[in-house]
C-alpha atoms as a PDB file:
ATOM      1  CA  MET A   1     -41.136  -4.759 -48.099  1.00  0.00           C
ATOM      2  CA  CYS A   2     -41.796  -1.054 -47.698  1.00  0.00           C
ATOM      3  CA  ARG A   3     -41.372   0.976 -44.484  1.00  0.00           C
ATOM      4  CA  VAL A   4     -42.925   4.488 -44.416  1.00  0.00           C
ATOM      5  CA  VAL A   5     -40.429   6.803 -42.062  1.00  0.00           C
ATOM      6  CA  ASP A   6     -41.663  10.035 -40.979  1.00  0.00           C
ATOM      7  CA  LEU A   7     -39.280  12.469 -42.328  1.00  0.00           C
ATOM      8  CA  ARG A   8     -40.476  15.344 -39.947  1.00  0.00           C
ATOM      9  CA  GLN A   9     -40.059  13.438 -37.365  1.00  0.00           C
ATOM     10  CA  ALA A  10     -36.258  12.123 -38.291  1.00  0.00           C
ATOM     11  CA  VAL A  11     -35.902  15.284 -38.684  1.00  0.00           C
ATOM     12  CA  LEU A  12     -36.196  17.099 -34.817  1.00  0.00           C
ATOM     13  CA  ALA A  13     -34.723  13.974 -34.102  1.00  0.00           C
ATOM     14  CA  LYS A  14     -31.692  15.277 -35.247  1.00  0.00           C
ATOM     15  CA  ASN A  15     -32.069  19.173 -34.246  1.00  0.00           C
ATOM     16  CA  GLU A  16     -33.050  17.432 -30.366  1.00  0.00           C
ATOM     17  CA  GLY A  17     -29.535  15.454 -30.381  1.00  0.00           C
ATOM     18  CA  ALA A  18     -28.275  19.022 -32.063  1.00  0.00           C
ATOM     19  CA  ALA A  19     -29.708  20.826 -29.081  1.00  0.00           C
ATOM     20  CA  GLN A  20     -28.860  18.274 -26.193  1.00  0.00           C
ATOM     21  CA  ALA A  21     -25.236  18.944 -27.694  1.00  0.00           C
ATOM     22  CA  LEU A  22     -25.439  23.246 -27.927  1.00  0.00           C
ATOM     23  CA  ARG A  23     -27.379  23.388 -24.368  1.00  0.00           C
ATOM     24  CA  ASP A  24     -24.359  21.352 -22.834  1.00  0.00           C
ATOM     25  CA  GLU A  25     -21.313  22.870 -24.336  1.00  0.00           C
ATOM     26  CA  LEU A  26     -22.861  26.503 -22.907  1.00  0.00           C
ATOM     27  CA  THR A  27     -23.950  25.523 -19.843  1.00  0.00           C
ATOM     28  CA  ALA A  28     -20.198  23.706 -19.219  1.00  0.00           C
ATOM     29  CA  ARG A  29     -19.267  27.014 -20.080  1.00  0.00           C
ATOM     30  CA  GLY A  30     -21.948  29.310 -17.957  1.00  0.00           C
ATOM     31  CA  THR A  31     -23.987  30.553 -20.420  1.00  0.00           C
ATOM     32  CA  THR A  32     -27.588  30.404 -20.350  1.00  0.00           C
ATOM     33  CA  VAL A  33     -29.916  30.690 -23.405  1.00  0.00           C
ATOM     34  CA  VAL A  34     -33.470  32.051 -23.473  1.00  0.00           C
ATOM     35  CA  ASN A  35     -35.565  31.332 -26.711  1.00  0.00           C
ATOM     36  CA  LEU A  36     -37.623  34.381 -27.864  1.00  0.00           C
ATOM     37  CA  LEU A  37     -40.885  33.385 -29.673  1.00  0.00           C
ATOM     38  CA  SER A  38     -43.454  35.712 -31.160  1.00  0.00           C
ATOM     39  CA  SER A  39     -45.527  36.869 -33.799  1.00  0.00           C
ATOM     40  CA  PRO A  40     -43.723  39.932 -35.983  1.00  0.00           C
ATOM     41  CA  GLY A  41     -44.929  43.476 -34.320  1.00  0.00           C
ATOM     42  CA  SER A  42     -45.206  42.367 -30.673  1.00  0.00           C
ATOM     43  CA  GLY A  43     -43.120  44.358 -29.242  1.00  0.00           C
ATOM     44  CA  LYS A  44     -40.242  41.884 -27.876  1.00  0.00           C
ATOM     45  CA  THR A  45     -37.371  43.790 -29.736  1.00  0.00           C
ATOM     46  CA  ALA A  46     -38.619  46.822 -27.920  1.00  0.00           C
ATOM     47  CA  LEU A  47     -38.810  44.484 -24.645  1.00  0.00           C
ATOM     48  CA  LEU A  48     -35.226  43.033 -25.314  1.00  0.00           C
ATOM     49  CA  GLU A  49     -33.807  46.220 -25.688  1.00  0.00           C
ATOM     50  CA  ARG A  50     -34.742  47.500 -22.225  1.00  0.00           C
ATOM     51  CA  GLU A  51     -33.810  44.484 -21.234  1.00  0.00           C
ATOM     52  CA  LEU A  52     -30.519  43.964 -22.115  1.00  0.00           C
ATOM     53  CA  LEU A  53     -29.610  47.823 -20.625  1.00  0.00           C
ATOM     54  CA  LEU A  54     -30.512  46.701 -17.708  1.00  0.00           C
ATOM     55  CA  ALA A  55     -28.575  43.590 -17.865  1.00  0.00           C
ATOM     56  CA  ARG A  56     -25.368  46.105 -18.339  1.00  0.00           C
ATOM     57  CA  GLU A  57     -26.639  48.003 -15.705  1.00  0.00           C
ATOM     58  CA  ARG A  58     -26.453  45.324 -12.879  1.00  0.00           C
ATOM     59  CA  GLY A  59     -22.667  44.372 -14.821  1.00  0.00           C
ATOM     60  CA  VAL A  60     -24.171  41.066 -16.360  1.00  0.00           C
ATOM     61  CA  ALA A  61     -22.705  39.902 -19.245  1.00  0.00           C
ATOM     62  CA  VAL A  62     -25.321  39.309 -21.758  1.00  0.00           C
ATOM     63  CA  ALA A  63     -25.072  38.895 -25.476  1.00  0.00           C
ATOM     64  CA  ALA A  64     -28.141  38.706 -28.278  1.00  0.00           C
ATOM     65  CA  LEU A  65     -28.686  37.626 -31.878  1.00  0.00           C
ATOM     66  CA  THR A  66     -31.289  38.011 -33.632  1.00  0.00           C
ATOM     67  CA  ALA A  67     -32.774  36.373 -36.831  1.00  0.00           C
ATOM     68  CA  ASP A  68     -35.080  37.962 -39.646  1.00  0.00           C
ATOM     69  CA  LEU A  69     -35.760  37.226 -43.433  1.00  0.00           C
ATOM     70  CA  ALA A  70     -33.822  40.436 -44.607  1.00  0.00           C
ATOM     71  CA  THR A  71     -32.960  43.190 -42.796  1.00  0.00           C
ATOM     72  CA  GLU A  72     -30.982  44.755 -39.909  1.00  0.00           C
ATOM     73  CA  ASN A  73     -32.860  46.799 -37.914  1.00  0.00           C
ATOM     74  CA  ASP A  74     -33.336  44.297 -35.045  1.00  0.00           C
ATOM     75  CA  ALA A  75     -29.978  44.183 -34.655  1.00  0.00           C
ATOM     76  CA  LEU A  76     -28.642  48.109 -34.937  1.00  0.00           C
ATOM     77  CA  ARG A  77     -31.284  48.361 -32.274  1.00  0.00           C
ATOM     78  CA  LEU A  78     -30.305  45.339 -29.987  1.00  0.00           C
ATOM     79  CA  ALA A  79     -26.873  47.491 -30.533  1.00  0.00           C
ATOM     80  CA  ARG A  80     -27.834  50.331 -28.907  1.00  0.00           C
ATOM     81  CA  SER A  81     -27.653  49.048 -25.896  1.00  0.00           C
ATOM     82  CA  GLY A  82     -23.755  48.222 -26.005  1.00  0.00           C
ATOM     83  CA  VAL A  83     -23.844  44.463 -25.963  1.00  0.00           C
ATOM     84  CA  PRO A  84     -22.693  42.007 -28.061  1.00  0.00           C
ATOM     85  CA  VAL A  85     -24.925  41.314 -31.270  1.00  0.00           C
ATOM     86  CA  LYS A  86     -25.280  39.290 -33.940  1.00  0.00           C
ATOM     87  CA  GLN A  87     -28.026  39.594 -36.552  1.00  0.00           C
ATOM     88  CA  VAL A  88     -28.708  36.675 -38.813  1.00  0.00           C
ATOM     89  CA  LEU A  89     -30.641  36.623 -41.876  1.00  0.00           C
ATOM     90  CA  THR A  90     -32.359  33.668 -43.211  1.00  0.00           C
ATOM     91  CA  ASP A  91     -32.766  34.070 -46.456  1.00  0.00           C
ATOM     92  CA  GLY A  92     -36.381  32.939 -46.401  1.00  0.00           C
ATOM     93  CA  LEU A  93     -36.389  29.879 -43.846  1.00  0.00           C
ATOM     94  CA  CYS A  94     -38.490  30.982 -41.009  1.00  0.00           C
ATOM     95  CA  HIS A  95     -36.872  29.866 -38.093  1.00  0.00           C
ATOM     96  CA  LEU A  96     -33.317  28.819 -36.586  1.00  0.00           C
ATOM     97  CA  GLU A  97     -32.505  25.490 -35.531  1.00  0.00           C
ATOM     98  CA  ALA A  98     -30.145  24.271 -33.518  1.00  0.00           C
ATOM     99  CA  ALA A  99     -27.170  23.324 -35.597  1.00  0.00           C
ATOM    100  CA  MET A 100     -27.424  26.583 -37.166  1.00  0.00           C
ATOM    101  CA  LEU A 101     -27.562  28.422 -33.991  1.00  0.00           C
ATOM    102  CA  GLY A 102     -24.552  26.236 -32.575  1.00  0.00           C
ATOM    103  CA  ARG A 103     -22.772  27.597 -36.207  1.00  0.00           C
ATOM    104  CA  HIS A 104     -23.484  30.863 -35.779  1.00  0.00           C
ATOM    105  CA  LEU A 105     -22.173  31.495 -31.798  1.00  0.00           C
ATOM    106  CA  ASP A 106     -19.050  29.382 -32.736  1.00  0.00           C
ATOM    107  CA  GLY A 107     -16.248  31.980 -32.839  1.00  0.00           C
ATOM    108  CA  TRP A 108     -18.570  35.289 -32.119  1.00  0.00           C
ATOM    109  CA  LEU A 109     -19.871  34.367 -28.654  1.00  0.00           C
ATOM    110  CA  PRO A 110     -17.496  36.578 -25.906  1.00  0.00           C
ATOM    111  CA  GLU A 111     -16.550  33.393 -23.186  1.00  0.00           C
ATOM    112  CA  ASP A 112     -17.462  34.792 -20.640  1.00  0.00           C
ATOM    113  CA  THR A 113     -21.150  35.169 -21.481  1.00  0.00           C
ATOM    114  CA  ARG A 114     -23.755  34.835 -19.017  1.00  0.00           C
ATOM    115  CA  LEU A 115     -27.173  35.670 -20.709  1.00  0.00           C
ATOM    116  CA  LEU A 116     -27.590  34.690 -24.308  1.00  0.00           C
ATOM    117  CA  PHE A 117     -31.278  36.329 -25.567  1.00  0.00           C
ATOM    118  CA  VAL A 118     -32.389  34.302 -28.977  1.00  0.00           C
ATOM    119  CA  GLU A 119     -34.964  36.189 -31.410  1.00  0.00           C
ATOM    120  CA  ASN A 120     -36.310  33.871 -33.320  1.00  0.00           C
ATOM    121  CA  VAL A 121     -37.645  34.479 -36.616  1.00  0.00           C
ATOM    122  CA  GLY A 122     -41.230  35.712 -36.090  1.00  0.00           C
ATOM    123  CA  ASN A 123     -43.423  33.610 -36.273  1.00  0.00           C
ATOM    124  CA  LEU A 124     -45.567  30.931 -33.528  1.00  0.00           C
ATOM    125  CA  VAL A 125     -45.479  27.809 -36.245  1.00  0.00           C
ATOM    126  CA  CYS A 126     -42.390  26.860 -37.402  1.00  0.00           C
ATOM    127  CA  PRO A 127     -40.526  28.009 -34.380  1.00  0.00           C
ATOM    128  CA  ALA A 128     -41.865  26.279 -32.038  1.00  0.00           C
ATOM    129  CA  SER A 129     -41.333  22.618 -32.752  1.00  0.00           C
ATOM    130  CA  TYR A 130     -37.168  23.422 -32.873  1.00  0.00           C
ATOM    131  CA  ASP A 131     -35.298  23.462 -29.829  1.00  0.00           C
ATOM    132  CA  LEU A 132     -32.235  25.469 -29.155  1.00  0.00           C
ATOM    133  CA  GLY A 133     -30.492  24.424 -26.970  1.00  0.00           C
ATOM    134  CA  GLU A 134     -31.982  26.658 -24.522  1.00  0.00           C
ATOM    135  CA  SER A 135     -32.500  26.902 -20.397  1.00  0.00           C
ATOM    136  CA  LEU A 136     -36.102  29.052 -21.262  1.00  0.00           C
ATOM    137  CA  ARG A 137     -37.701  29.300 -23.518  1.00  0.00           C
ATOM    138  CA  VAL A 138     -40.274  32.385 -23.743  1.00  0.00           C
ATOM    139  CA  VAL A 139     -43.416  33.299 -25.702  1.00  0.00           C
ATOM    140  CA  LEU A 140     -44.761  36.561 -26.433  1.00  0.00           C
ATOM    141  CA  ALA A 141     -47.740  38.205 -26.877  1.00  0.00           C
ATOM    142  CA  SER A 142     -49.095  41.751 -27.029  1.00  0.00           C
ATOM    143  CA  VAL A 143     -52.605  43.284 -25.681  1.00  0.00           C
ATOM    144  CA  THR A 144     -52.883  43.741 -29.414  1.00  0.00           C
ATOM    145  CA  GLU A 145     -53.264  40.502 -30.460  1.00  0.00           C
ATOM    146  CA  GLY A 146     -56.165  39.450 -29.323  1.00  0.00           C
ATOM    147  CA  GLU A 147     -56.642  37.459 -25.845  1.00  0.00           C
ATOM    148  CA  ASP A 148     -57.040  34.063 -28.430  1.00  0.00           C
ATOM    149  CA  LYS A 149     -54.028  33.967 -29.564  1.00  0.00           C
ATOM    150  CA  PRO A 150     -52.866  31.127 -27.251  1.00  0.00           C
ATOM    151  CA  LEU A 151     -55.542  28.838 -28.355  1.00  0.00           C
ATOM    152  CA  LYS A 152     -54.018  30.087 -31.847  1.00  0.00           C
ATOM    153  CA  TYR A 153     -50.956  28.359 -31.328  1.00  0.00           C
ATOM    154  CA  PRO A 154     -51.136  26.098 -28.619  1.00  0.00           C
ATOM    155  CA  THR A 155     -47.835  24.141 -29.729  1.00  0.00           C
ATOM    156  CA  ALA A 156     -45.421  27.835 -29.087  1.00  0.00           C
ATOM    157  CA  PHE A 157     -47.582  28.608 -25.709  1.00  0.00           C
ATOM    158  CA  GLY A 158     -48.234  25.391 -24.650  1.00  0.00           C
ATOM    159  CA  LEU A 159     -44.732  24.721 -24.735  1.00  0.00           C
ATOM    160  CA  ALA A 160     -43.539  27.933 -23.069  1.00  0.00           C
ATOM    161  CA  GLN A 161     -41.640  28.432 -19.973  1.00  0.00           C
ATOM    162  CA  LEU A 162     -42.485  31.958 -19.206  1.00  0.00           C
ATOM    163  CA  VAL A 163     -45.392  34.175 -21.421  1.00  0.00           C
ATOM    164  CA  VAL A 164     -44.610  37.356 -21.227  1.00  0.00           C
ATOM    165  CA  VAL A 165     -47.546  39.872 -22.071  1.00  0.00           C
ATOM    166  CA  THR A 166     -46.319  43.182 -23.721  1.00  0.00           C
ATOM    167  CA  LYS A 167     -47.124  46.614 -24.691  1.00  0.00           C
ATOM    168  CA  THR A 168     -49.474  47.102 -21.618  1.00  0.00           C
ATOM    169  CA  ASP A 169     -49.014  50.820 -22.108  1.00  0.00           C
ATOM    170  CA  ILE A 170     -52.188  50.369 -24.697  1.00  0.00           C
ATOM    171  CA  ALA A 171     -53.729  47.342 -22.714  1.00  0.00           C
ATOM    172  CA  ARG A 172     -57.078  49.637 -22.089  1.00  0.00           C
ATOM    173  CA  ALA A 173     -57.191  51.290 -25.086  1.00  0.00           C
ATOM    174  CA  VAL A 174     -57.296  47.972 -27.286  1.00  0.00           C
ATOM    175  CA  GLU A 175     -60.056  46.690 -24.852  1.00  0.00           C
ATOM    176  CA  PHE A 176     -57.773  43.849 -23.974  1.00  0.00           C
ATOM    177  CA  ASP A 177     -59.463  40.569 -21.537  1.00  0.00           C
ATOM    178  CA  GLU A 178     -56.102  39.888 -19.369  1.00  0.00           C
ATOM    179  CA  ALA A 179     -58.549  37.190 -18.065  1.00  0.00           C
ATOM    180  CA  ALA A 180     -59.886  36.253 -20.597  1.00  0.00           C
ATOM    181  CA  PHE A 181     -55.729  35.662 -22.271  1.00  0.00           C
ATOM    182  CA  ARG A 182     -55.205  33.955 -18.900  1.00  0.00           C
ATOM    183  CA  ALA A 183     -57.203  31.716 -19.242  1.00  0.00           C
ATOM    184  CA  SER A 184     -56.337  30.762 -22.603  1.00  0.00           C
ATOM    185  CA  VAL A 185     -52.929  29.910 -21.424  1.00  0.00           C
ATOM    186  CA  GLU A 186     -53.872  28.468 -19.184  1.00  0.00           C
ATOM    187  CA  ARG A 187     -56.321  26.016 -21.561  1.00  0.00           C
ATOM    188  CA  VAL A 188     -52.608  25.189 -23.311  1.00  0.00           C
ATOM    189  CA  ASN A 189     -50.200  25.482 -20.866  1.00  0.00           C
ATOM    190  CA  PRO A 190     -51.370  24.918 -16.902  1.00  0.00           C
ATOM    191  CA  GLY A 191     -49.414  26.673 -14.205  1.00  0.00           C
ATOM    192  CA  VAL A 192     -47.167  28.770 -16.957  1.00  0.00           C
ATOM    193  CA  GLU A 193     -46.536  32.574 -14.998  1.00  0.00           C
ATOM    194  CA  ILE A 194     -47.509  34.516 -16.913  1.00  0.00           C
ATOM    195  CA  VAL A 195     -45.553  38.326 -16.957  1.00  0.00           C
ATOM    196  CA  MET A 196     -46.876  42.017 -17.625  1.00  0.00           C
ATOM    197  CA  THR A 197     -45.088  44.287 -19.521  1.00  0.00           C
ATOM    198  CA  SER A 198     -44.702  48.175 -21.261  1.00  0.00           C
ATOM    199  CA  ALA A 199     -41.131  49.013 -22.860  1.00  0.00           C
ATOM    200  CA  ARG A 200     -42.638  52.148 -23.033  1.00  0.00           C
ATOM    201  CA  GLY A 201     -44.472  52.585 -19.563  1.00  0.00           C
ATOM    202  CA  GLY A 202     -41.750  50.625 -17.950  1.00  0.00           C
ATOM    203  CA  GLU A 203     -44.212  47.901 -16.366  1.00  0.00           C
ATOM    204  CA  GLY A 204     -42.405  44.664 -15.634  1.00  0.00           C
ATOM    205  CA  LEU A 205     -38.753  45.600 -16.792  1.00  0.00           C
ATOM    206  CA  GLY A 206     -36.495  43.855 -15.282  1.00  0.00           C
ATOM    207  CA  LEU A 207     -38.696  40.774 -14.840  1.00  0.00           C
ATOM    208  CA  LEU A 208     -37.819  38.702 -18.162  1.00  0.00           C
ATOM    209  CA  LEU A 209     -33.827  39.354 -16.662  1.00  0.00           C
ATOM    210  CA  ASP A 210     -34.425  38.173 -13.657  1.00  0.00           C
ATOM    211  CA  ARG A 211     -36.528  34.775 -14.845  1.00  0.00           C
ATOM    212  CA  ALA A 212     -33.062  34.854 -16.846  1.00  0.00           C
ATOM    213  CA  LEU A 213     -30.318  34.812 -14.663  1.00  0.00           C
ATOM    214  CA  ALA A 214     -32.570  32.286 -12.260  1.00  0.00           C
ATOM    215  CA  ALA A 215     -32.646  29.726 -15.540  1.00  0.00           C
ATOM    216  CA  GLY A 216     -29.312  30.150 -14.849  1.00  0.00           C
ATOM    217  CA  THR A 217     -28.344  29.072 -11.366  1.00  0.00           C
ATOM    218  CA  GLY A 218     -31.400  27.091 -11.492  1.00  0.00           C
ATOM    219  CA  THR A 219     -33.119  29.105  -8.320  1.00  0.00           C
ATOM    220  CA  GLY A 220     -36.614  28.067  -7.902  1.00  0.00           C
ATOM    221  CA  THR A 221     -38.391  25.555  -9.695  1.00  0.00           C
ATOM    222  CA  ALA A 222     -38.738  26.069 -13.319  1.00  0.00           C
ATOM    223  CA  HIS A 223     -41.504  24.911 -14.991  1.00  0.00           C
ATOM    224  CA  THR A 224     -42.070  22.060 -16.800  1.00  0.00           C
ATOM    225  CA  PRO A 225     -45.297  22.416 -19.506  1.00  0.00           C
ATOM    226  CA  VAL A 226     -47.276  19.509 -19.850  1.00  0.00           C
ATOM    227  CA  MET A 227     -46.798  18.756 -23.502  1.00  0.00           C
ATOM    228  CA  ALA A 228     -43.659  18.975 -23.379  1.00  0.00           C
ATOM    229  CA  ARG A 229     -44.014  16.089 -20.971  1.00  0.00           C
ATOM    230  CA  GLN A 230     -46.211  14.512 -22.926  1.00  0.00           C
ATOM    231  CA  GLN A 231     -43.554  14.588 -25.797  1.00  0.00           C
ATOM    232  CA  ARG A 232     -40.776  12.796 -23.077  1.00  0.00           C
ATOM    233  CA  GLU A 233     -42.909  10.240 -22.402  1.00  0.00           C
ATOM    234  CA  THR A 234     -43.503   9.100 -26.456  1.00  0.00           C
ATOM    235  CA  GLY A 235     -40.635  10.107 -27.806  1.00  0.00           C
ATOM    236  CA  HIS A 236     -42.074  12.920 -30.514  1.00  0.00           C
ATOM    237  CA  SER A 237     -42.158  16.260 -30.843  1.00  0.00           C
ATOM    238  CA  HIS A 238     -45.547  17.777 -32.224  1.00  0.00           C
ATOM    239  CA  ASP A 239     -44.343  19.523 -35.732  1.00  0.00           C
ATOM    240  CA  PRO A 240     -47.254  22.134 -36.958  1.00  0.00           C
ATOM    241  CA  GLY A 241     -45.082  21.079 -40.136  1.00  0.00           C
ATOM    242  CA  HIS A 242     -44.609  24.045 -42.881  1.00  0.00           C
ATOM    243  CA  GLY A 243     -47.336  23.662 -44.939  1.00  0.00           C
ATOM    244  CA  HIS A 244     -46.123  21.007 -47.142  1.00  0.00           C
ATOM    245  CA  GLY A 245     -47.376  17.341 -47.449  1.00  0.00           C
ATOM    246  CA  ASP A 246     -45.558  14.185 -46.261  1.00  0.00           C
ATOM    247  CA  ASP A 247     -43.528  13.483 -49.727  1.00  0.00           C
ATOM    248  CA  HIS A 248     -42.414  17.248 -49.150  1.00  0.00           C
ATOM    249  CA  ALA A 249     -40.818  16.944 -45.463  1.00  0.00           C
ATOM    250  CA  HIS A 250     -37.472  18.465 -45.849  1.00  0.00           C
ATOM    251  CA  GLU A 251     -34.499  19.531 -43.572  1.00  0.00           C
ATOM    252  CA  HIS A 252     -32.390  22.876 -44.086  1.00  0.00           C
ATOM    253  CA  GLY A 253     -29.440  21.572 -43.311  1.00  0.00           C
ATOM    254  CA  HIS A 254     -27.867  23.952 -45.486  1.00  0.00           C
ATOM    255  CA  ASP A 255     -26.681  27.793 -43.759  1.00  0.00           C
ATOM    256  CA  HIS A 256     -28.094  30.960 -45.364  1.00  0.00           C
ATOM    257  CA  GLY A 257     -27.777  34.805 -45.057  1.00  0.00           C
ATOM    258  CA  GLN A 258     -24.907  36.511 -43.798  1.00  0.00           C
ATOM    259  CA  ASP A 259     -23.665  36.789 -40.142  1.00  0.00           C
ATOM    260  CA  HIS A 260     -23.378  40.389 -39.107  1.00  0.00           C
ATOM    261  CA  VAL A 261     -21.885  41.418 -35.985  1.00  0.00           C
ATOM    262  CA  HIS A 262     -22.768  44.509 -34.488  1.00  0.00           C
ATOM    263  CA  GLY A 263     -20.706  46.804 -31.481  1.00  0.00           C
ATOM    264  CA  PRO A 264     -21.620  49.480 -29.313  1.00  0.00           C
ATOM    265  CA  ASP A 265     -20.406  51.563 -32.426  1.00  0.00           C
ATOM    266  CA  HIS A 266     -22.086  49.388 -35.169  1.00  0.00           C
ATOM    267  CA  ARG A 267     -20.008  48.595 -37.185  1.00  0.00           C
ATOM    268  CA  HIS A 268     -20.581  45.840 -39.869  1.00  0.00           C
ATOM    269  CA  LEU A 269     -18.810  42.808 -40.048  1.00  0.00           C
ATOM    270  CA  HIS A 270     -19.960  40.387 -42.662  1.00  0.00           C
ATOM    271  CA  ASP A 271     -19.405  36.421 -42.246  1.00  0.00           C
ATOM    272  CA  HIS A 272     -21.133  34.728 -45.786  1.00  0.00           C
ATOM    273  CA  ASP A 273     -21.418  31.218 -44.946  1.00  0.00           C
ATOM    274  CA  HIS A 274     -23.989  30.430 -47.280  1.00  0.00           C
ATOM    275  CA  GLY A 275     -21.646  27.936 -49.761  1.00  0.00           C
ATOM    276  CA  TYR A 276     -23.158  28.997 -52.761  1.00  0.00           C
ATOM    277  CA  ASP A 277     -23.676  31.969 -55.107  1.00  0.00           C
ATOM    278  CA  HIS A 278     -26.385  34.122 -54.483  1.00  0.00           C
ATOM    279  CA  GLY A 279     -25.810  35.777 -57.751  1.00  0.00           C
ATOM    280  CA  ARG A 280     -26.018  39.054 -56.092  1.00  0.00           C
ATOM    281  CA  ASP A 281     -24.990  41.172 -53.062  1.00  0.00           C
ATOM    282  CA  ARG A 282     -28.105  40.562 -50.767  1.00  0.00           C
ATOM    283  CA  ARG A 283     -26.469  42.851 -48.373  1.00  0.00           C
ATOM    284  CA  PRO A 284     -28.820  45.593 -46.773  1.00  0.00           C
ATOM    285  CA  PRO A 285     -26.694  49.179 -47.496  1.00  0.00           C
ATOM    286  CA  HIS A 286     -24.858  50.550 -44.779  1.00  0.00           C
ATOM    287  CA  THR A 287     -24.164  54.207 -45.740  1.00  0.00           C
ATOM    288  CA  GLN A 288     -26.552  55.842 -43.390  1.00  0.00           C
ATOM    289  CA  PRO A 289     -25.222  56.115 -40.121  1.00  0.00           C
ATOM    290  CA  ALA A 290     -26.328  54.148 -37.741  1.00  0.00           C
ATOM    291  CA  ALA A 291     -27.344  57.155 -35.448  1.00  0.00           C
ATOM    292  CA  GLN A 292     -30.618  57.889 -38.422  1.00  0.00           C
ATOM    293  CA  THR A 293     -31.292  54.755 -38.394  1.00  0.00           C
ATOM    294  CA  ARG A 294     -34.793  54.316 -36.164  1.00  0.00           C
END
């Protein structure tokens, strides 16, 4: 008797177990994880930098982990806030997974961290299906991306607990239709809060931090997306796939790239977790002083 096994669902089920274990561990030590998802170029790094600065001003113990396929550019920018920042280079992997995140946090995340912002890989497909043990999932979209973006990426927006619109300072110039965007979000995720922000102009700054702190303390009622409820009822997670057929489903069990830890002075500590030899040095050059990095 032949038995067909859905490898993608098996991978997601394993990830969900790791995510819940990580969530329990971090919650026990008082750390709230915020998972930030968006397309490349949405402006989430610029907004996060402003929110980290604000958190520091308020005396909130906060840290940030940012994931990219290559370069340390985002970590260098976030480190200017003066909070602990770690860069994870995924070496081609299009998303983070819970077990991978847990390994990168081990031995790095300060014990007193109240909020951990995870800037996921810029991608609205693969990351949408992977729970990272977060207490708050945020999807960001800039005014330049089109009002129908939520309809094109229903899983990413449908599982969000908060939707953040960025770059509102140029909304008029690009003829952004806020009402149409809100209608698109409502179709895939009824009732989710949408906040308007501008890292440059200052609109909505602090709202992301406020929502993150509320998620950690349990104040208010956290939004539960309809899609999330449906997944719990059916016992299946929606996997948009990676462009592979069923016989190409795979688990990314190996650890990619190197960890780059940044302090306020931007010194670099390289932690190689691959377990294999790339055959050449793939680390970005560090010859340029951090103060000159843009």
